[in-house]
Coordinates of C-alpha atoms in Angstrom, one line a residue:
Chain A
M77 CA 8.5 -51.6 -52.6
K78 CA 6.6 -48.4 -51.8
Y79 CA 6.8 -48.2 -48.1
Q80 CA 9.9 -48.0 -45.9
S81 CA 8.4 -50.2 -43.2
Q82 CA 8.1 -53.1 -45.6
K83 CA 11.8 -53.6 -45.0
V84 CA 11.1 -55.2 -41.7
A85 CA 10.2 -58.3 -43.7
L86 CA 13.9 -58.9 -44.3
Y87 CA 14.5 -59.9 -40.7
Y88 CA 11.8 -62.6 -41.1
F89 CA 13.1 -63.8 -44.5
A90 CA 16.6 -64.1 -43.2
G91 CA 15.5 -66.0 -40.1
A92 CA 13.3 -68.3 -42.1
L93 CA 16.1 -69.1 -44.5
A94 CA 18.5 -70.0 -41.7
L95 CA 16.0 -72.3 -40.1
F96 CA 15.2 -73.7 -43.6
V97 CA 18.8 -74.9 -43.9
A98 CA 18.7 -76.3 -40.3
Q99 CA 15.4 -78.2 -41.1
V100 CA 16.9 -79.8 -44.2
L101 CA 20.2 -80.6 -42.5
F102 CA 18.3 -82.4 -39.7
G103 CA 16.2 -84.1 -42.4
T104 CA 19.4 -85.6 -44.0
L105 CA 20.6 -86.7 -40.5
L106 CA 17.3 -88.5 -40.0
G107 CA 17.5 -90.1 -43.5
T108 CA 21.0 -91.3 -42.6
V109 CA 19.8 -92.8 -39.3
V110 CA 17.2 -94.8 -41.2
V111 CA 19.9 -96.2 -43.5
A112 CA 22.6 -96.6 -40.9
P113 CA 20.7 -97.0 -37.6
N114 CA 23.7 -96.8 -35.3
F115 CA 24.6 -93.3 -36.6
L116 CA 24.3 -90.8 -33.7
A117 CA 22.3 -93.4 -31.7
D118 CA 24.3 -92.8 -28.5
L119 CA 24.4 -89.0 -29.0
V120 CA 21.1 -87.7 -30.2
P121 CA 18.3 -90.3 -30.6
F122 CA 15.9 -90.3 -33.6
N123 CA 13.0 -88.8 -31.7
I124 CA 15.0 -85.7 -30.8
L125 CA 16.3 -85.3 -34.3
R126 CA 12.8 -85.6 -35.7
M127 CA 11.3 -83.0 -33.4
I128 CA 14.0 -80.5 -34.5
H129 CA 13.4 -81.4 -38.1
T130 CA 9.6 -80.8 -37.9
N131 CA 9.7 -77.9 -35.5
A132 CA 12.3 -76.1 -37.6
L133 CA 10.0 -76.5 -40.6
I134 CA 6.9 -75.2 -38.9
V135 CA 8.7 -72.2 -37.3
W136 CA 10.5 -71.2 -40.5
L137 CA 7.2 -71.4 -42.5
L138 CA 5.5 -69.3 -39.9
M139 CA 8.4 -66.9 -39.9
G140 CA 8.1 -66.7 -43.6
F141 CA 4.4 -66.0 -43.4
F142 CA 5.0 -63.2 -41.0
G143 CA 7.6 -61.8 -43.3
C144 CA 5.2 -62.1 -46.3
A145 CA 2.5 -60.3 -44.3
Y146 CA 4.9 -57.5 -43.3
Y147 CA 5.9 -57.0 -46.9
L148 CA 2.5 -57.4 -48.4
I149 CA 0.2 -55.6 -46.0
P150 CA 1.6 -52.0 -46.2
E151 CA 1.6 -52.2 -50.0
E152 CA -2.0 -53.5 -50.0
A153 CA -3.2 -51.2 -47.3
E154 CA -1.3 -48.3 -48.9
T155 CA 0.1 -47.1 -45.6
E156 CA 3.2 -47.6 -43.4
L157 CA 3.2 -50.5 -41.0
H158 CA 1.6 -49.6 -37.6
S159 CA 4.9 -50.2 -35.7
P160 CA 8.1 -51.4 -37.5
K161 CA 9.8 -51.4 -34.1
L162 CA 7.3 -53.8 -32.6
A163 CA 7.8 -56.1 -35.7
V164 CA 11.5 -56.2 -35.0
I165 CA 11.0 -57.0 -31.3
Q166 CA 8.6 -59.7 -32.3
F167 CA 11.1 -61.2 -34.6
W168 CA 13.8 -61.5 -32.0
L169 CA 11.4 -62.9 -29.5
F170 CA 10.2 -65.5 -31.9
L171 CA 13.8 -66.4 -33.0
F172 CA 14.8 -66.6 -29.3
G173 CA 11.8 -68.9 -28.6
A174 CA 12.7 -71.2 -31.5
A175 CA 16.4 -71.3 -30.6
A176 CA 15.5 -72.0 -26.9
A177 CA 13.2 -74.8 -28.0
V178 CA 15.8 -76.5 -30.2
V179 CA 18.6 -76.3 -27.5
G180 CA 16.1 -77.6 -25.0
Y181 CA 15.2 -80.5 -27.2
L182 CA 18.9 -81.5 -27.4
F183 CA 18.8 -81.7 -23.6
K184 CA 15.5 -83.7 -23.7
I185 CA 13.4 -80.8 -22.5
H186 CA 10.1 -81.0 -24.3
E187 CA 6.4 -81.8 -23.9
G188 CA 6.6 -84.8 -26.1
R189 CA 3.4 -84.5 -28.2
E190 CA 4.1 -84.7 -31.9
F191 CA 4.8 -81.2 -33.4
L192 CA 3.6 -79.6 -30.2
E193 CA 6.8 -80.5 -28.3
Q194 CA 7.4 -76.9 -27.2
P195 CA 7.5 -76.6 -23.4
L196 CA 4.6 -74.7 -22.0
W197 CA 6.5 -71.4 -21.5
I198 CA 7.5 -71.4 -25.2
K199 CA 3.9 -72.1 -26.3
L200 CA 2.8 -69.1 -24.2
A201 CA 5.6 -67.0 -25.7
I202 CA 4.4 -68.1 -29.2
V203 CA 0.9 -66.8 -28.2
V204 CA 2.5 -63.5 -27.2
V205 CA 4.5 -63.3 -30.4
A206 CA 1.3 -64.0 -32.4
L207 CA -0.6 -61.3 -30.5
M208 CA 2.1 -58.7 -31.2
F209 CA 2.0 -59.6 -34.8
L210 CA -1.8 -59.6 -35.2
Y211 CA -2.0 -56.3 -33.4
N212 CA 0.5 -54.8 -35.7
V213 CA -0.9 -56.0 -39.0
T214 CA -4.5 -55.5 -38.0
M215 CA -3.9 -51.9 -36.9
T216 CA -2.2 -51.4 -40.3
V217 CA -5.1 -52.7 -42.3
L218 CA -7.7 -50.8 -40.1
K219 CA -6.1 -47.5 -40.9
G220 CA -5.5 -48.3 -44.6
R221 CA -7.2 -49.7 -47.7
K222 CA -9.1 -52.9 -47.2
T223 CA -8.6 -55.4 -50.0
A224 CA -9.8 -59.0 -50.5
I225 CA -6.2 -60.0 -50.2
T226 CA -5.6 -58.4 -46.8
N227 CA -9.0 -59.7 -45.6
I228 CA -8.2 -63.3 -46.4
L229 CA -4.6 -63.0 -45.2
L230 CA -5.7 -61.6 -41.9
L231 CA -8.4 -64.2 -41.5
G232 CA -5.8 -66.9 -42.1
L233 CA -3.3 -65.3 -39.7
W234 CA -5.9 -64.9 -36.9
G235 CA -7.0 -68.5 -37.5
I236 CA -3.4 -69.7 -37.0
A237 CA -3.2 -68.0 -33.6
I238 CA -6.7 -69.1 -32.5
F239 CA -6.3 -72.7 -33.5
F240 CA -2.8 -72.8 -31.9
L241 CA -4.6 -72.3 -28.5
F242 CA -5.8 -75.9 -28.7
S243 CA -2.2 -77.0 -28.3
L244 CA -2.6 -75.9 -24.6
Y245 CA -5.3 -78.6 -24.1
N246 CA -3.9 -82.0 -23.3
P247 CA -6.4 -84.2 -21.6
N248 CA -5.6 -87.6 -20.0
N249 CA -8.1 -89.2 -22.5
L250 CA -6.0 -90.1 -25.5
V251 CA -9.0 -90.0 -27.8
L252 CA -9.8 -86.5 -26.8
D253 CA -6.2 -85.5 -27.0
K254 CA -6.0 -86.7 -30.6
M255 CA -9.2 -85.1 -31.6
F256 CA -8.2 -81.6 -30.5
W257 CA -4.5 -82.2 -31.6
W258 CA -5.9 -82.2 -35.1
W259 CA -7.7 -78.9 -34.4
V260 CA -4.2 -77.4 -34.4
V261 CA -2.5 -79.6 -37.0
H262 CA -5.2 -80.2 -39.6
L263 CA -7.1 -76.9 -39.3
W264 CA -3.7 -75.2 -39.8
V265 CA -2.3 -77.0 -42.8
E266 CA -5.5 -77.9 -44.5
G267 CA -7.4 -74.9 -43.3
V268 CA -6.1 -71.5 -42.4
W269 CA -2.7 -71.9 -43.9
E270 CA -4.4 -72.3 -47.3
L271 CA -5.9 -68.9 -46.8
V272 CA -2.4 -67.5 -46.4
M273 CA -1.2 -69.4 -49.4
A274 CA -4.1 -68.3 -51.7
S275 CA -3.8 -64.6 -50.6
V276 CA 0.0 -64.5 -51.1
L277 CA -0.4 -66.1 -54.5
A278 CA -3.1 -63.6 -55.4
F279 CA -0.8 -60.8 -54.4
L280 CA 2.1 -62.2 -56.5
M281 CA -0.3 -62.7 -59.5
I282 CA -1.3 -59.0 -59.4
K283 CA 2.3 -57.9 -59.2
L284 CA 3.8 -60.3 -61.6
T285 CA 1.1 -60.6 -64.3
G286 CA -0.5 -57.3 -64.1
V287 CA -4.0 -58.8 -64.3
D288 CA -6.8 -56.6 -63.0
R289 CA -7.3 -56.8 -59.2
E290 CA -11.1 -57.4 -59.6
I291 CA -10.5 -60.6 -61.5
V292 CA -7.7 -61.9 -59.2
E293 CA -9.8 -61.2 -56.0
K294 CA -12.9 -62.9 -57.3
W295 CA -10.7 -66.0 -58.0
L296 CA -9.3 -65.7 -54.5
Y297 CA -12.7 -65.8 -52.8
V298 CA -13.8 -68.8 -54.9
I299 CA -10.5 -70.7 -54.1
V300 CA -10.6 -70.0 -50.4
A301 CA -14.3 -70.9 -50.3
M302 CA -13.4 -74.3 -51.8
A303 CA -10.5 -74.7 -49.4
L304 CA -12.6 -74.2 -46.3
F305 CA -15.8 -75.9 -47.4
S306 CA -13.8 -79.1 -48.1
G307 CA -11.0 -78.7 -45.5
I308 CA -13.0 -78.1 -42.3
L309 CA -15.1 -81.3 -42.6
G310 CA -12.1 -82.9 -44.3
T311 CA -10.6 -83.1 -40.7
G312 CA -12.7 -86.2 -40.6
H313 CA -10.0 -88.1 -42.5
H314 CA -8.0 -88.0 -39.3
Y315 CA -10.9 -89.3 -37.2
Y316 CA -11.2 -92.8 -38.8
W317 CA -9.2 -94.9 -36.4
I318 CA -8.6 -93.0 -33.2
G319 CA -11.7 -94.0 -31.2
T320 CA -14.1 -91.5 -32.9
P321 CA -17.5 -92.6 -34.3
A322 CA -17.7 -94.5 -37.6
Y323 CA -19.6 -91.7 -39.4
W324 CA -16.3 -89.8 -39.8
Q325 CA -15.3 -92.4 -42.4
W326 CA -18.0 -91.1 -44.8
I327 CA -17.6 -87.4 -43.9
G328 CA -13.8 -87.6 -44.0
S329 CA -13.8 -89.5 -47.3
V330 CA -16.2 -87.2 -49.1
F331 CA -14.9 -83.9 -47.9
S332 CA -11.2 -84.6 -48.0
T333 CA -11.6 -85.9 -51.6
L334 CA -13.0 -82.4 -52.3
E335 CA -9.9 -80.9 -50.8
V336 CA -8.2 -81.6 -54.2
L337 CA -10.4 -78.9 -55.8
P338 CA -8.9 -75.7 -54.3
F339 CA -5.5 -77.0 -55.2
F340 CA -6.6 -77.7 -58.8
A341 CA -8.2 -74.2 -58.9
M342 CA -5.0 -72.6 -57.8
V343 CA -3.1 -74.3 -60.7
V344 CA -5.8 -73.0 -63.1
F345 CA -5.7 -69.6 -61.5
T346 CA -2.0 -69.1 -61.6
F347 CA -1.4 -70.4 -65.1
Y348 CA -4.5 -68.6 -66.5
M349 CA -3.4 -65.3 -64.9
V350 CA 0.1 -65.6 -66.4
W351 CA -1.4 -66.4 -69.8
K352 CA -4.0 -63.7 -69.6
G353 CA -1.6 -61.1 -68.2
G354 CA 0.9 -61.4 -70.9
R355 CA 3.3 -59.1 -69.0
S356 CA 7.0 -59.7 -69.1
H357 CA 8.0 -59.2 -65.5
P358 CA 11.8 -59.2 -65.1
N359 CA 11.6 -61.4 -62.0
K360 CA 11.3 -64.7 -63.8
A361 CA 12.4 -66.7 -60.9
A362 CA 9.6 -65.4 -58.7
L363 CA 7.1 -66.4 -61.3
L364 CA 8.7 -69.8 -61.6
W365 CA 8.3 -70.4 -57.9
A366 CA 4.7 -69.1 -57.9
L367 CA 3.7 -71.4 -60.7
G368 CA 5.7 -74.2 -59.1
C369 CA 4.0 -73.7 -55.9
S370 CA 0.5 -74.2 -57.2
A371 CA 1.6 -77.1 -59.4
F372 CA 3.5 -79.0 -56.7
A373 CA 0.8 -78.2 -54.1
F374 CA -1.7 -79.8 -56.4
F375 CA 0.4 -83.0 -56.7
G376 CA 1.7 -83.1 -53.1
A377 CA -1.3 -82.0 -51.2
G378 CA -4.0 -82.8 -53.7
V379 CA -3.1 -86.0 -55.6
W380 CA -0.8 -87.6 -53.0
G381 CA -3.4 -86.7 -50.3
F382 CA -6.2 -88.3 -52.3
L383 CA -4.1 -91.4 -52.8
H384 CA -4.8 -92.5 -49.3
T385 CA -7.7 -90.4 -48.0
L386 CA -10.6 -92.8 -48.7
A387 CA -11.4 -94.7 -45.6
P388 CA -11.3 -98.2 -47.1
I389 CA -7.8 -97.5 -48.5
N390 CA -6.6 -95.5 -45.5
Y391 CA -7.5 -98.6 -43.3
Y392 CA -4.5 -100.3 -44.9
T393 CA -2.1 -97.3 -45.6
H394 CA -2.7 -95.3 -42.4
G395 CA 0.6 -94.6 -40.6
T396 CA 2.9 -96.1 -43.3
Q397 CA 5.5 -94.4 -45.5
V398 CA 2.7 -93.4 -47.8
T399 CA 1.8 -90.7 -45.2
A400 CA 5.5 -89.7 -45.1
A401 CA 5.6 -89.4 -48.9
H402 CA 2.5 -87.2 -48.9
G403 CA 3.8 -85.0 -46.0
H404 CA 7.0 -84.2 -47.7
L405 CA 5.7 -83.2 -51.1
A406 CA 2.6 -81.4 -49.7
F407 CA 4.7 -79.2 -47.4
Y408 CA 7.3 -78.5 -50.1
G409 CA 4.7 -77.6 -52.7
A410 CA 2.2 -75.7 -50.8
Y411 CA 4.2 -73.8 -48.2
V412 CA 8.0 -74.0 -48.9
M413 CA 7.5 -72.9 -52.5
L414 CA 5.0 -70.2 -51.5
N415 CA 7.5 -68.7 -49.1
I416 CA 10.4 -69.0 -51.6
A417 CA 8.3 -67.4 -54.3
M418 CA 7.6 -64.4 -52.0
F419 CA 11.2 -64.2 -50.8
T420 CA 12.4 -64.3 -54.5
Y421 CA 10.0 -61.6 -55.4
A422 CA 10.5 -59.3 -52.4
M423 CA 14.1 -59.6 -51.4
P424 CA 15.6 -58.0 -54.5
L425 CA 13.2 -55.1 -54.1
I426 CA 14.0 -54.6 -50.4
L427 CA 17.8 -54.9 -51.1
K428 CA 17.5 -52.8 -54.3
R429 CA 19.2 -55.5 -56.4
E430 CA 16.8 -55.7 -59.4
P431 CA 17.1 -56.6 -62.1
Y432 CA 19.6 -59.3 -61.3
N433 CA 20.8 -62.6 -62.6
Q434 CA 18.5 -65.4 -61.4
L435 CA 20.2 -68.4 -63.0
L436 CA 21.4 -69.8 -59.6
N437 CA 17.9 -69.4 -58.0
M438 CA 16.3 -71.3 -60.9
W439 CA 18.9 -74.1 -60.6
G440 CA 17.9 -74.2 -56.9
F441 CA 14.3 -74.5 -58.0
W442 CA 14.9 -77.4 -60.3
I443 CA 17.4 -79.3 -58.1
T444 CA 15.3 -79.0 -55.0
S445 CA 12.0 -79.8 -56.8
G446 CA 13.5 -82.7 -58.6
A447 CA 15.1 -84.1 -55.4
V448 CA 11.9 -83.7 -53.3
S449 CA 9.9 -85.4 -56.1
F450 CA 12.3 -88.3 -56.2
M451 CA 12.2 -88.6 -52.4
T452 CA 8.4 -88.7 -52.6
F453 CA 8.5 -91.4 -55.2
A454 CA 10.9 -93.5 -53.1
L455 CA 8.8 -93.1 -50.0
T456 CA 5.6 -93.9 -52.0
F457 CA 7.0 -97.2 -53.3
A458 CA 8.3 -97.9 -49.8
G459 CA 4.8 -97.2 -48.4
V460 CA 3.1 -99.5 -51.0
V461 CA 5.4 -102.4 -50.2
Q462 CA 5.0 -101.7 -46.5
T463 CA 1.2 -101.6 -46.7
H464 CA 1.1 -105.0 -48.5
L465 CA 3.7 -106.8 -46.3
Q466 CA 2.5 -105.4 -43.0
R467 CA -1.1 -104.7 -43.4
V468 CA -2.2 -107.5 -45.8
M469 CA 0.4 -110.2 -45.1
G470 CA 0.8 -109.4 -41.4
M471 CA 4.6 -109.4 -41.3
S472 CA 6.1 -107.7 -38.3
F473 CA 7.1 -104.0 -38.5
M474 CA 10.9 -104.5 -38.3
D475 CA 10.9 -107.4 -40.7
V476 CA 9.1 -105.2 -43.2
Q477 CA 11.5 -102.3 -42.6
D478 CA 14.4 -104.5 -43.6
Q479 CA 12.6 -105.0 -46.9
L480 CA 12.5 -101.2 -47.5
Q481 CA 16.2 -100.4 -47.3
L482 CA 16.7 -99.8 -51.0
F483 CA 13.9 -97.2 -51.0
Y484 CA 15.4 -95.5 -47.9
Q485 CA 18.8 -95.4 -49.6
F486 CA 17.2 -93.6 -52.6
R487 CA 15.5 -91.3 -50.2
L488 CA 18.8 -90.4 -48.5
G489 CA 20.3 -89.6 -51.9
A490 CA 17.4 -87.4 -52.7
G491 CA 17.7 -85.8 -49.3
L492 CA 21.4 -84.8 -50.0
F493 CA 20.4 -83.3 -53.4
T494 CA 17.6 -81.4 -51.5
L495 CA 20.2 -80.0 -49.2
L496 CA 22.3 -78.9 -52.2
G497 CA 19.3 -77.3 -53.8
V498 CA 18.4 -75.4 -50.7
L499 CA 21.9 -74.1 -50.2
L500 CA 21.8 -72.8 -53.8
I501 CA 18.4 -71.1 -53.1
V502 CA 19.7 -69.5 -50.0
W503 CA 22.9 -68.4 -51.6
S504 CA 21.1 -66.9 -54.6
L505 CA 18.8 -64.9 -52.4
V506 CA 21.4 -63.7 -49.8
V507 CA 24.6 -63.1 -51.9
P508 CA 24.4 -60.4 -54.5
G509 CA 25.0 -61.7 -58.0
K510 CA 28.0 -60.5 -60.0
A511 CA 26.5 -60.6 -63.4
K512 CA 23.7 -58.1 -63.9
Q513 CA 20.7 -59.3 -65.9
A514 CA 20.6 -58.0 -69.4
A515 CA 19.3 -54.4 -69.5
G516 CA 16.2 -53.5 -71.4
Y517 CA 13.4 -54.3 -68.9
Q518 CA 11.2 -51.5 -67.9
A519 CA 11.0 -50.9 -64.2
A520 CA 8.3 -53.0 -62.6
E521 CA 6.9 -53.3 -59.1
Chain B
M92 CA -14.5 -66.5 -64.7
S93 CA -18.1 -66.0 -65.4
E94 CA -19.5 -62.5 -65.2
T95 CA -22.6 -63.7 -63.4
L96 CA -20.6 -64.3 -60.2
T97 CA -19.6 -60.9 -58.8
K98 CA -16.8 -60.4 -56.3
A99 CA -19.3 -59.4 -53.6
A100 CA -21.3 -62.6 -54.2
A101 CA -18.1 -64.7 -54.1
R102 CA -17.2 -63.1 -50.8
N103 CA -20.6 -63.7 -49.3
I104 CA -20.6 -67.3 -50.3
F105 CA -17.1 -67.7 -48.8
Y106 CA -18.0 -66.2 -45.4
G107 CA -21.5 -67.7 -45.2
G108 CA -20.4 -71.2 -46.3
T109 CA -17.4 -71.2 -44.0
A110 CA -19.6 -70.3 -41.0
F111 CA -22.0 -73.1 -42.0
F112 CA -19.4 -75.8 -42.5
F113 CA -17.6 -74.8 -39.3
A114 CA -20.9 -75.0 -37.4
V115 CA -21.5 -78.5 -38.7
F116 CA -18.0 -79.5 -37.8
V117 CA -18.4 -78.1 -34.2
A118 CA -21.7 -80.0 -33.8
L119 CA -20.2 -83.3 -34.9
T120 CA -17.1 -82.6 -32.7
V121 CA -19.4 -82.1 -29.7
H122 CA -21.1 -85.4 -30.5
S123 CA -17.7 -87.2 -30.8
V124 CA -16.6 -85.7 -27.5
T125 CA -19.5 -87.3 -25.8
K126 CA -18.5 -90.6 -27.4
A127 CA -14.9 -90.1 -26.2
N128 CA -16.2 -89.4 -22.7
A129 CA -18.3 -92.6 -22.9
I130 CA -15.1 -94.6 -23.7
A131 CA -13.5 -93.2 -20.5
A132 CA -16.7 -94.0 -18.6
A133 CA -16.8 -97.6 -19.7
N134 CA -13.1 -98.0 -19.3
P135 CA -12.0 -95.6 -16.6
I136 CA -8.7 -93.6 -16.9
T137 CA -7.1 -94.7 -13.7
P138 CA -4.2 -92.7 -12.2
G139 CA -2.0 -95.3 -13.6
V140 CA -3.3 -94.8 -17.2
A141 CA -2.9 -91.0 -16.8
A142 CA 0.6 -91.4 -15.4
G143 CA 1.4 -93.8 -18.3
K144 CA 0.3 -91.2 -20.9
H145 CA 2.6 -88.7 -19.1
V146 CA 5.5 -91.2 -19.4
W147 CA 4.7 -91.6 -23.1
E148 CA 4.9 -87.9 -23.6
K149 CA 7.9 -87.2 -21.3
H150 CA 10.1 -89.4 -23.5
S151 CA 8.4 -88.4 -26.8
C152 CA 7.8 -92.0 -27.8
V153 CA 5.6 -90.7 -30.6
N154 CA 8.6 -89.3 -32.4
C155 CA 9.8 -92.8 -33.2
H156 CA 6.7 -95.0 -32.8
T157 CA 3.1 -94.6 -33.8
I158 CA 0.0 -94.8 -31.7
M159 CA -3.2 -95.5 -33.5
G160 CA -1.2 -94.9 -36.7
E161 CA 0.0 -91.4 -35.7
G162 CA 3.6 -90.7 -35.1
A163 CA 7.0 -91.1 -36.7
Y164 CA 6.8 -94.5 -38.6
F165 CA 10.4 -95.3 -37.5
A166 CA 9.4 -97.8 -34.8
P167 CA 6.4 -100.2 -34.3
E168 CA 2.8 -99.2 -33.7
L169 CA 2.1 -99.3 -30.0
G170 CA -1.7 -98.7 -29.9
N171 CA -2.1 -102.5 -30.0
V172 CA 1.2 -103.5 -28.4
W173 CA -0.7 -104.8 -25.4
I174 CA -2.5 -107.3 -27.7
R175 CA 0.7 -108.1 -29.6
F176 CA 2.4 -109.0 -26.3
G177 CA -0.5 -111.3 -25.5
G178 CA -2.1 -109.0 -22.9
R179 CA -5.6 -110.2 -23.6
E180 CA -4.8 -113.8 -22.7
D181 CA -2.1 -113.2 -20.1
P182 CA -2.0 -109.6 -18.7
D183 CA 0.7 -110.4 -16.2
G184 CA 2.9 -112.0 -18.8
A185 CA 2.4 -109.0 -21.2
R186 CA 3.3 -106.6 -18.4
E187 CA 6.5 -108.5 -17.6
T188 CA 7.4 -108.8 -21.2
L189 CA 7.0 -105.0 -21.7
K190 CA 9.1 -104.3 -18.6
A191 CA 11.9 -106.6 -19.7
W192 CA 11.9 -105.1 -23.1
M193 CA 12.2 -101.6 -21.8
K194 CA 15.0 -102.6 -19.5
S195 CA 17.0 -104.4 -22.2
Q196 CA 17.3 -101.4 -24.5
P197 CA 19.4 -100.4 -26.4
S198 CA 20.2 -103.7 -28.1
G199 CA 23.5 -102.2 -29.5
V200 CA 23.2 -104.7 -32.4
E201 CA 25.0 -103.3 -35.5
G202 CA 22.5 -102.4 -38.2
R203 CA 19.4 -102.5 -35.9
R204 CA 17.4 -99.4 -35.0
Q205 CA 18.4 -98.4 -31.5
M206 CA 15.8 -97.6 -28.8
P207 CA 17.4 -95.5 -26.0
Q208 CA 17.4 -96.7 -22.4
F209 CA 15.0 -94.4 -20.6
N210 CA 15.7 -95.7 -17.0
L211 CA 12.1 -95.9 -16.0
S212 CA 11.2 -96.7 -12.5
E213 CA 9.0 -99.8 -11.6
S214 CA 6.0 -97.5 -11.1
E215 CA 6.6 -95.7 -14.4
L216 CA 6.9 -99.0 -16.2
D217 CA 3.6 -100.2 -14.6
S218 CA 1.9 -96.9 -15.6
L219 CA 3.1 -97.3 -19.2
A220 CA 1.7 -100.8 -19.2
D221 CA -1.7 -99.5 -17.9
F222 CA -1.7 -96.8 -20.6
F223 CA -1.0 -99.4 -23.4
K224 CA -3.7 -101.7 -22.0
W225 CA -6.2 -98.8 -21.9
T226 CA -5.3 -97.7 -25.4
S227 CA -5.6 -101.2 -26.8
E228 CA -9.2 -101.3 -25.6
V229 CA -10.4 -98.2 -27.4
D230 CA -12.8 -99.0 -30.3
T231 CA -10.7 -98.1 -33.3
Q232 CA -13.1 -99.5 -36.0
N233 CA -10.9 -102.7 -36.1
W234 CA -7.8 -100.8 -37.0
P235 CA -5.0 -102.0 -37.5
P236 CA -6.0 -104.7 -39.9
K237 CA -3.3 -107.1 -38.6
V238 CA -1.9 -107.5 -35.1
S239 CA 1.5 -106.6 -36.6
G240 CA 0.3 -103.0 -36.4

């Protein structure tokens, strides 16, 4: 850490970790309701639990991105942050908005559209928060050094704010509503969020492997080009069955298949950089998370996305547990692991705890990754059985669900292990270790 | 990576290509919007349909059910519930079935997924039925494959 203002990232990392625990906790509650449907039924219905689960995820990932940006941008731009004070105010405003939303949800105050349940005033507050953030980081970059990493990161962050504006558009025509709902949801997670992911990974590669910036940044441009060339028209894979024209079946199938490429390129990029760099950085856990991120994103977003993205297959699998399986592994691999990689890298530097014992953090990595993988397998099998019974045989939804109980029990077990793993991760990041890591490493960034 | 591709070239390909693909996407979206508007012209969105969509959102039905396959996968698909309830042959019967269903929740049966009681008024129930009827008439390229949803 070279600049004092990078410290402000710590607020965001802490807030993100707290919401991470809340997200997984509500996930296990949902998993329990699926197995034992009367659980909480009179107190908090499934739909409310689910909006807290998904919103907590989205908010903590965004909070993590903000933190990543506040840590990364001063170091890349080689200047102090434009206004650390504004960044702190922005944090509390964002946290307040998130807390107000969750409390409101418990009292059934929401706008009801999936993922965009926030009441209008909170949506507008999010826009204000985003503008405060963009002003702060953009001013920092403008007065400092401009690198490919900051360019791509800023483009991604501006894109997040701009596409969020479509959440304010809610026409009476359900077809139009759905079309532009995807302008937020798809153009975020399969578009501009990938710019954030690739640029943060590139930053970590420079820091952890010591590979020359020119090489890393060329890879970065190639990766993000692949991501957007495939991902923008890849939106078509959501336009198959919602009242939109049939040509989207061709466009969506072709381009969303190509969406696998940037994820594959990120695997090659990260592993090749580590091999080429040959540097022994003491923060082994951060490297583990960075490599895990590209690998799990490739399987979760890439392979599991491709499984059901071709229109003739999606015709049968659309809206089954196959989608749920893909969603869980993709978010975990691409965005959860990205954030934890950055937290694991930056928090010891901010807190001046390096070099420290990372055994607990690595246990957290393996337990969480194993559990989320197992959950994904359970949901995938559930989805395949569901697809056949419901979409081929024509059995009724609830009769089919009764057939899936065993998979749901496995999923709940995996969910409990996920919670355990997450608690380990948070503990390892927040609580200082007692055992110092063996001395002998040279100081590293 | 090959020496023939410089960083500046990679950057230019990224920005140029992104602008191109985004322009194509916007053009196709504009075309699809005209199609979506044509759907509403052929099958008008009455005040009842609009109010029904609002009821749908007010109670966040999508966080348990799915509609056109999008939602929470915890409860049945409702994009075609109108058809499943026999609305094509007997609209009045389907409407009454839907209302009776909504009023009878939750079932309270042990081991069954519980749908809350939303205490909808008669007009809200009618609007919801209008909304489901309208939605069932959208051309979804023959999705879902079975009436089971």
